[in-house]
Tab-separated table of C-alpha atoms in Angstrom:
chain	number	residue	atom	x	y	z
W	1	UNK	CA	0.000	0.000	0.000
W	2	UNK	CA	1.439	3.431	-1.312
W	3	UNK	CA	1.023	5.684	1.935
W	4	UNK	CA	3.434	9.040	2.507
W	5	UNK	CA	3.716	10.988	5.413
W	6	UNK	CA	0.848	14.662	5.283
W	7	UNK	CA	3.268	17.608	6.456
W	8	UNK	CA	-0.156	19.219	6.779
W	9	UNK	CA	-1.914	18.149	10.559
W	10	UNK	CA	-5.337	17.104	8.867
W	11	UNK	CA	-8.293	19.191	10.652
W	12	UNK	CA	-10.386	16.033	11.850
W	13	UNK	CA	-7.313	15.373	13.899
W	14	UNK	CA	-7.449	15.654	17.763
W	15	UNK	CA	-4.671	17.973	19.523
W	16	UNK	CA	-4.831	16.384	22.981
W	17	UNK	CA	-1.929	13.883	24.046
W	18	UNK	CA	-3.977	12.042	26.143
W	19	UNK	CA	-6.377	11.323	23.154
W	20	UNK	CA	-9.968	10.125	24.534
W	21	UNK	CA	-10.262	6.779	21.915
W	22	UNK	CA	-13.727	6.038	22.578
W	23	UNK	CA	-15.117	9.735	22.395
W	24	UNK	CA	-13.193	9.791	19.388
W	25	UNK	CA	-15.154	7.009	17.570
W	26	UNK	CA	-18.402	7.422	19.575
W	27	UNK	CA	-18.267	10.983	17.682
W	28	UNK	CA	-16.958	9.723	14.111
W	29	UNK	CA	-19.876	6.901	13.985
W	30	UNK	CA	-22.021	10.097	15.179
W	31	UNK	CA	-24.510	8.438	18.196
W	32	UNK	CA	-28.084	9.264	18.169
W	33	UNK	CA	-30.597	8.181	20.708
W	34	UNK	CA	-34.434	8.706	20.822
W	35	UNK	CA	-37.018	7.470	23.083
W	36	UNK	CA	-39.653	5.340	21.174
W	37	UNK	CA	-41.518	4.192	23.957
W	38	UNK	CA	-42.649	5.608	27.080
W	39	UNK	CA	-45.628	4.877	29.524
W	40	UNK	CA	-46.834	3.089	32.419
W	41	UNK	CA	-48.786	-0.602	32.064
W	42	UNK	CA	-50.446	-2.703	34.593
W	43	UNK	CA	-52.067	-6.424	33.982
W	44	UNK	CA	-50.870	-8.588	30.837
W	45	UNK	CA	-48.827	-5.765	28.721
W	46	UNK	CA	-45.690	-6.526	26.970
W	47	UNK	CA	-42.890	-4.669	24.469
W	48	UNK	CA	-42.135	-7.214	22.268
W	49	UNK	CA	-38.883	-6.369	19.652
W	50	UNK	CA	-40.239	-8.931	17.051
W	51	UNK	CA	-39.034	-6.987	13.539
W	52	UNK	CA	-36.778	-4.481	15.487
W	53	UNK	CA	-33.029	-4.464	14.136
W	54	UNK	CA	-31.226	-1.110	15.975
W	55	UNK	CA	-29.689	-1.792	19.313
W	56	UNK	CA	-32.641	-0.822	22.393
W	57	UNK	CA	-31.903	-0.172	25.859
W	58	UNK	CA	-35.185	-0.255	28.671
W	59	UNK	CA	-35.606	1.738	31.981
W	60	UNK	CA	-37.725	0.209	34.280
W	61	UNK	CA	-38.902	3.184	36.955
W	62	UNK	CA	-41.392	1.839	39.301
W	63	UNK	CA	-42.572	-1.619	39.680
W	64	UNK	CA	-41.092	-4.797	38.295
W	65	UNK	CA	-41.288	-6.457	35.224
W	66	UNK	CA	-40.179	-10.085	33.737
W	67	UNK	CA	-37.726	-10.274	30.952
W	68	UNK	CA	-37.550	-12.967	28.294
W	69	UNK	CA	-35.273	-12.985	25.500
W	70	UNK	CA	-33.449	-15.323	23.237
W	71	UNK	CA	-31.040	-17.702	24.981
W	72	UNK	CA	-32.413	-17.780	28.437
W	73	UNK	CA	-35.213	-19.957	29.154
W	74	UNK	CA	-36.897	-18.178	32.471
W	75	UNK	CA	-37.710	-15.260	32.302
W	76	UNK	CA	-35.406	-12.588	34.652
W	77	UNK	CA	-37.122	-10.180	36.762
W	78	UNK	CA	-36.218	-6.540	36.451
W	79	UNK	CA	-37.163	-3.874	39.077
W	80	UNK	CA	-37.661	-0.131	39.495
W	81	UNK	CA	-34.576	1.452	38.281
W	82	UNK	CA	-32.924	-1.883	36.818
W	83	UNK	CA	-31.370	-1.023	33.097
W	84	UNK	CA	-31.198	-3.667	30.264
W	85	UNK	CA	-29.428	-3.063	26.679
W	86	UNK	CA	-29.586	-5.297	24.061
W	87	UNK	CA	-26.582	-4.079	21.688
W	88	UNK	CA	-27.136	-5.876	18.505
W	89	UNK	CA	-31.012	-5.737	18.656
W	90	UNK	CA	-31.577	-9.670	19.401
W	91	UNK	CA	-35.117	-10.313	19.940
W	92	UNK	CA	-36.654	-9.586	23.664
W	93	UNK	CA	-39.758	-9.124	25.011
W	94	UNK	CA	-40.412	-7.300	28.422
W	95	UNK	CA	-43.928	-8.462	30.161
W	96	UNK	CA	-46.114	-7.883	33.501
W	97	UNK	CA	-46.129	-12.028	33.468
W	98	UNK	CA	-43.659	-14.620	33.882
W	99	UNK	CA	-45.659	-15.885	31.042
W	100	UNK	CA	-44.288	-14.540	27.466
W	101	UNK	CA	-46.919	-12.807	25.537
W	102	UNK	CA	-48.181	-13.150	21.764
W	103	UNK	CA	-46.615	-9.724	20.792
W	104	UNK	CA	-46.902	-6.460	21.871
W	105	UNK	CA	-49.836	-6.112	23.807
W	106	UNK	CA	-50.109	-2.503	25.723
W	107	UNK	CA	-54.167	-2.510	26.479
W	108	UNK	CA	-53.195	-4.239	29.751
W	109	UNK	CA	-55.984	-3.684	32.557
W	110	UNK	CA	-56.582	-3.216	36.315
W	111	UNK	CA	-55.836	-1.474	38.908
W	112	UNK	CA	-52.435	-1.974	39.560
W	113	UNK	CA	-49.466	-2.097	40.246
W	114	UNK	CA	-48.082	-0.256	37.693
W	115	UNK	CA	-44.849	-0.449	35.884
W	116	UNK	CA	-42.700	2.649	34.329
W	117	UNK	CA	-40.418	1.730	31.312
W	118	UNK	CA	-38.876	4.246	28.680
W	119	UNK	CA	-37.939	2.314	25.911
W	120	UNK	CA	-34.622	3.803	23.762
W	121	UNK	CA	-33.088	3.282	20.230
W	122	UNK	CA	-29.157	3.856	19.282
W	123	UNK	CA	-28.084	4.135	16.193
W	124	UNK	CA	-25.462	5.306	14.484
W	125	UNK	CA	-25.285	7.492	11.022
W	126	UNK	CA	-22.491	5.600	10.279
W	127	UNK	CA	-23.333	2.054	8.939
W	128	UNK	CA	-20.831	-0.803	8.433
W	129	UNK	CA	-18.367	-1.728	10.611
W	130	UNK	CA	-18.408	-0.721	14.383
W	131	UNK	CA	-15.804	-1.590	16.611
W	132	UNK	CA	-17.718	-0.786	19.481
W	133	UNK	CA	-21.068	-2.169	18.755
W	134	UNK	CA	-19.206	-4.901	17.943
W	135	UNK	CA	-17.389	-5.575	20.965
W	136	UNK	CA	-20.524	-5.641	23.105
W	137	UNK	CA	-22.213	-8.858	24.248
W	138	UNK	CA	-26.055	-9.894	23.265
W	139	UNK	CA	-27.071	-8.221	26.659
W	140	UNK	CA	-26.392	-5.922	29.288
W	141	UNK	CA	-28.180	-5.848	32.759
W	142	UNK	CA	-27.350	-2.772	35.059
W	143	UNK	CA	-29.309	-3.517	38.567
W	144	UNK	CA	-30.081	-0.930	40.527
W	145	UNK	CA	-28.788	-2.444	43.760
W	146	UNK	CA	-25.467	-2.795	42.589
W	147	UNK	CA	-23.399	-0.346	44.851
W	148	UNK	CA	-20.341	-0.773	42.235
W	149	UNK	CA	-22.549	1.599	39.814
W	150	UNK	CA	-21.365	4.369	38.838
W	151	UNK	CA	-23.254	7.302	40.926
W	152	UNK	CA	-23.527	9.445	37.324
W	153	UNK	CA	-25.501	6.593	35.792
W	154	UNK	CA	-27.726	6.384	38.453
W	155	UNK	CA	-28.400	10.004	39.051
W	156	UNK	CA	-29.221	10.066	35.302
W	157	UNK	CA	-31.742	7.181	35.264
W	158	UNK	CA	-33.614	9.095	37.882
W	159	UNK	CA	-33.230	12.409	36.425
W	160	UNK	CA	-34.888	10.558	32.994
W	161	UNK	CA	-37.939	9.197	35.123
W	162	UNK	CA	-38.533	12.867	36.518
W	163	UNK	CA	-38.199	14.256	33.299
W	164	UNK	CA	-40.748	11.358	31.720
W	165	UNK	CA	-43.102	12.022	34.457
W	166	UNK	CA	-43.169	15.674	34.365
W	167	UNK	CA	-44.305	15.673	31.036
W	168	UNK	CA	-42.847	19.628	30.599
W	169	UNK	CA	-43.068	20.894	27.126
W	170	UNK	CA	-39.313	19.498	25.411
W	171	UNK	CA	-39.487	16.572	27.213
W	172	UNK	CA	-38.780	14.244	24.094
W	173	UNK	CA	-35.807	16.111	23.222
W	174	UNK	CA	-34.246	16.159	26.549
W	175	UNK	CA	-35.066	12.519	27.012
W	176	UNK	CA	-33.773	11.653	23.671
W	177	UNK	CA	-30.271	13.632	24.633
W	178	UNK	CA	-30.612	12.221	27.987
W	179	UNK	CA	-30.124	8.343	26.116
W	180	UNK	CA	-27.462	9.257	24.142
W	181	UNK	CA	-25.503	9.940	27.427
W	182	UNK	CA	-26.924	6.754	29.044
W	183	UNK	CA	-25.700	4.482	26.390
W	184	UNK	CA	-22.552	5.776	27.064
W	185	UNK	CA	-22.454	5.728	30.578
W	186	UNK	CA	-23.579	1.714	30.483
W	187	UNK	CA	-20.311	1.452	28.332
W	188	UNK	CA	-18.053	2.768	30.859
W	189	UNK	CA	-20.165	0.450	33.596
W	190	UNK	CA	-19.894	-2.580	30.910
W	191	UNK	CA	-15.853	-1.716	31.022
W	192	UNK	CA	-15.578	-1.610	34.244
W	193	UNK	CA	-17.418	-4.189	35.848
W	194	UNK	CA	-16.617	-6.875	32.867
W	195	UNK	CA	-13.877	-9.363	33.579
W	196	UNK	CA	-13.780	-11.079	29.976
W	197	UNK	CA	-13.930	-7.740	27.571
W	198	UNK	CA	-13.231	-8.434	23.557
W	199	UNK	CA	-12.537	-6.545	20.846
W	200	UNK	CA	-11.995	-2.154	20.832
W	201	UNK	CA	-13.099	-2.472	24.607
W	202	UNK	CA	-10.452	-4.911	25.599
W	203	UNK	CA	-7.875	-3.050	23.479
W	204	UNK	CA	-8.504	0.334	25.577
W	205	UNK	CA	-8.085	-1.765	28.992
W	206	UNK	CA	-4.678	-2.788	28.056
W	207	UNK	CA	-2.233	0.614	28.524
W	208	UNK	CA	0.172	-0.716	25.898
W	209	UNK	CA	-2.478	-1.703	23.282
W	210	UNK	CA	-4.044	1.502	23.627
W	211	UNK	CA	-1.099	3.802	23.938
W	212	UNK	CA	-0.807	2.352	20.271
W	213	UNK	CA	-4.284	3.225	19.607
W	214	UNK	CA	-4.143	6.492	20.170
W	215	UNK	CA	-1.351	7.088	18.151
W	216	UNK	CA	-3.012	5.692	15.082
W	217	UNK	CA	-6.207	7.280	15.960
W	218	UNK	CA	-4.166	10.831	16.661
W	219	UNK	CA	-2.768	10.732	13.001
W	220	UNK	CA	-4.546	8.187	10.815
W	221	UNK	CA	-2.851	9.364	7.633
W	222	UNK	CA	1.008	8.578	9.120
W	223	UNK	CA	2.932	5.914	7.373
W	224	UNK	CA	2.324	3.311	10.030
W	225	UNK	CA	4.230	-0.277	9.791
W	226	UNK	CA	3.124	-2.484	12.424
W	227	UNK	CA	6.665	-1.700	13.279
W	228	UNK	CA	6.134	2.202	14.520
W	229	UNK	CA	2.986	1.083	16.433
W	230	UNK	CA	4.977	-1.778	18.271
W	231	UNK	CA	7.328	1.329	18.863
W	232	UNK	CA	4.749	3.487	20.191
W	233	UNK	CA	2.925	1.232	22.485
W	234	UNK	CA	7.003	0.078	24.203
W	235	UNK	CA	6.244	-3.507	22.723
W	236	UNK	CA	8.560	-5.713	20.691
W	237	UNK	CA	7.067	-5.991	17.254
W	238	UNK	CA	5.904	-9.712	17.768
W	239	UNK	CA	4.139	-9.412	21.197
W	240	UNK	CA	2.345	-6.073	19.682
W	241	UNK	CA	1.186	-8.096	16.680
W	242	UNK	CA	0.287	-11.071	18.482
W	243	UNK	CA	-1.060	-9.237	21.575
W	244	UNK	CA	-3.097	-6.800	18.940
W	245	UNK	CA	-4.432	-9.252	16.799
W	246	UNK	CA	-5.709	-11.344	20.066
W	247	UNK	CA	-7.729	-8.800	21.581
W	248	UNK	CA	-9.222	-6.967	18.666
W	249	UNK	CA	-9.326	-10.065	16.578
W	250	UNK	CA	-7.429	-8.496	13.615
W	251	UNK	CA	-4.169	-7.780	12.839
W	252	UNK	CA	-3.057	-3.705	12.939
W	253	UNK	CA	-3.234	-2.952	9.517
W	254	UNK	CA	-6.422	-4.087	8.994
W	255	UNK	CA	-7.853	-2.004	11.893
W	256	UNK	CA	-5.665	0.678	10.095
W	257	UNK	CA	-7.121	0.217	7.249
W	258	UNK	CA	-11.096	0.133	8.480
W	259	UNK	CA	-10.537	2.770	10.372
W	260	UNK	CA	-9.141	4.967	7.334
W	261	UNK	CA	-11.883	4.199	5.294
W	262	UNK	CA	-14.533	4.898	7.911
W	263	UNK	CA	-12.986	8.204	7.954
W	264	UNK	CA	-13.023	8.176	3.891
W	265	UNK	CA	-16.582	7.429	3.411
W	266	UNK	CA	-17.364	10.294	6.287
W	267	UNK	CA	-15.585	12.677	3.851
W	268	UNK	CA	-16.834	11.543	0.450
W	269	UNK	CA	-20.107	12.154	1.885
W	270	UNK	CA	-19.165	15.831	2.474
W	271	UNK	CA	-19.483	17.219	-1.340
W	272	UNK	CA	-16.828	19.811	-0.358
W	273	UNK	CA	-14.340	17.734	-0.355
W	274	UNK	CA	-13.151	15.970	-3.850
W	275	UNK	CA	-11.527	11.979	-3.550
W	276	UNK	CA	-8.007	13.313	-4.143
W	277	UNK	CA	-8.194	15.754	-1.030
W	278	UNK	CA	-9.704	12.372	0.680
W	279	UNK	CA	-6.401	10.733	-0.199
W	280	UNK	CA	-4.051	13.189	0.742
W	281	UNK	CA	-5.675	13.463	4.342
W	282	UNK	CA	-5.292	10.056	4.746
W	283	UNK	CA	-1.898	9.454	4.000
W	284	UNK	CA	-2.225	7.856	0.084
W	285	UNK	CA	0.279	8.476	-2.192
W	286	UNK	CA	-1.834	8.865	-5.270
W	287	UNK	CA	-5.866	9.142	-5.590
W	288	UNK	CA	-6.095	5.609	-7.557
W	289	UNK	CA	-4.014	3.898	-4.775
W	290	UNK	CA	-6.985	5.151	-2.307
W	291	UNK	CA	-9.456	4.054	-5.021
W	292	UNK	CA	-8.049	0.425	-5.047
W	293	UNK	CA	-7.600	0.177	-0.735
W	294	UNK	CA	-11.289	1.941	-0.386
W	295	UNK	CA	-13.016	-0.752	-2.390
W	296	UNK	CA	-10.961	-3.298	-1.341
W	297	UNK	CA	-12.522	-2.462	2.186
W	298	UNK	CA	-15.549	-1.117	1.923
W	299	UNK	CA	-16.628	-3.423	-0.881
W	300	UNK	CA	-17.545	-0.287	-3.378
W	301	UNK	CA	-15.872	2.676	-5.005
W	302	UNK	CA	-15.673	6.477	-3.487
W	303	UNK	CA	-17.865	7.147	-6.523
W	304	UNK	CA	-20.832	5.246	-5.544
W	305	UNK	CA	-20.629	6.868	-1.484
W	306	UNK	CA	-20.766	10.267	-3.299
W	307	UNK	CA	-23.212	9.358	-5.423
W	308	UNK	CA	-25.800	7.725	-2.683
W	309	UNK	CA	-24.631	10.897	-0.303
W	310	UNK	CA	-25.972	12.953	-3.174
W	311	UNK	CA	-29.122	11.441	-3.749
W	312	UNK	CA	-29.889	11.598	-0.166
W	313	UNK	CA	-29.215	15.257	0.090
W	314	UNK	CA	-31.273	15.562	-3.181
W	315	UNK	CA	-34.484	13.659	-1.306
W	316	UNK	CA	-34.172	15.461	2.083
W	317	UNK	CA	-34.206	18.933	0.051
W	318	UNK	CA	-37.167	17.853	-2.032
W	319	UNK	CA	-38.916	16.534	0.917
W	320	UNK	CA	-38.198	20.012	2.613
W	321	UNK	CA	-39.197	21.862	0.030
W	322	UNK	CA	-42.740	19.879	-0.202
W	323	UNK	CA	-43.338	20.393	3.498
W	324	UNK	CA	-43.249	24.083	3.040
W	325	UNK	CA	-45.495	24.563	0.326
């Protein structure tokens, strides 16, 4: 691969030493978070996922509720201020019954008790690959009981229920901002309290591997051998490689590589900027050397992100323009 060394600092480039890795790529996958689902149920309800593909993450507030989902054969019990995320959107169904329902059912009856649940969706505008996303297990349960919690993520999951249950003008929008800090806070609890991380998560845990890391996420268009990162993480080549490759299940320069055309396709999608600028940020000696490494990992040319980035543009302004008249 034909790569040269940019004596101009690219401006999507972080000036802090102490570069923050997962801020970094929480920001370049660009979160959102919105709050489908909000209410309190009593008698035989259920939120059932059936046909739902995004990663979800449930409150409970007061009450209890039972939890089935796929791989576990009883259902768990989750109480007031209990958390559960399911990362990669694997069916689930949350119930007022042991007993799984049909489907959603939400014209539960009686008198009580209730049971509060807000009901989230991440995404990411960035589709493909996703270190982080993919790091994650099927499920993540945050009790409420569990001293080790962070005091932030439990100060947040209350402030969420008062905001839900003041039902003040904004409230979607707050609550919606208020998830996109919650899924990262349940990150930070899933890194801390997890013995057995994989992938980007493990990576960041290990001071070498990550030391490494930042370096290649500081300047992604350097001419990085497996070599120089070895040399920036204080590793022998070998161990890096081998070390690398174990906890992030590929080898440097392929993370090098995804991670350089996750920035590419960010750019192409920005009309300002033409593929040749893209490949000079990034490091590539010449525009048809990008060409060949881009579709080599993305699958497609630069042509055909610019050209689906244009025709979305084209449909939002039409769509715009239709709502106005």
């Amino acid at each position: 691969m034909a790569v040269r060394v940019s004596s101009k600092r690219p401006g999507f480039m972080p000036e802090t030493p102490d570069m923050d890795i997962l801020s970094d790529v929480l920001h370049s996958f660009r979160l959102r978070a919105r709050i489908f689902q909000k209410g309190s149920y009593c008698g035989a309800w259920a939120l059932d996922s059936t046909g739902m593909s995004r990663a979800t993450f449930h409150l409970i507030g007061r009450g209890q509720a039972w939890l089935h989902h796929t791989g576990e054969r009883a259902p768990v019990i989750v109480r007031g201020g209990d958390l559960v995320m399911f990362p990669h959107g694997d069916w689930h169904q949350i119930s007022g019954t042991p007993q799984r329902q049909p489907g959603m059912c939400l014209e539960g009856v009686g008198d009580g008790p209730f049971t509060t649940v807000l009901c989230a969706m991440v995404e990411f505008a960035a589709d493909g690959w996703n270190p982080i996303v993919q790091a994650l297990p099927s499920v993540i349960v945050v009790r409420s009981e569990d001293q080790s919690t962070s005091a932030a993520l439990h100060a947040l999951a209350r402030l969420m229920l008062a905001e839900y249950e003041a039902g003040a003008p904004g409230g979607q929008g707050v609550l919606d901002r208020f998830a996109e800090v919650m899924f990262v806070l349940v990150l930070r609890h899933h890194m801390q309290h997890t013995q057995h991380l994989t992938g980007l998560l493990a990576a960041l845990k290990d001071e070498r591997i990550a030391r490494a890391l930042a370096a290649l996420h500081r300047a992604p268009g350097t001419d990085w051998r497996v070599e120089t990162l070895a040399r920036a993480a204080g590793m022998s080549r070998t161990v890096f490689a081998d070390r690398f490759t174990t906890l992030l299940g590929v080898t440097p320069m392929h993370y090098l590589a995804a991670w350089r055309m996750h920035l590419a396709e960010g750019m192409l999608c920005d009309q300002r900027c033409s593929v040749a600028q893209v490949a000079e940020r990034l490091g590539y000696q010449t525009e048809a050397a990008f060409r060949r490494a881009f579709r080599r990992v993305r699958g497609i040319g630069p042509g055909d992100v610019r050209r689906r980035a244009r025709t979305a543009a084209q449909t939002t302004t039409a769509e715009v323009k239709a709502a106005t008249k």
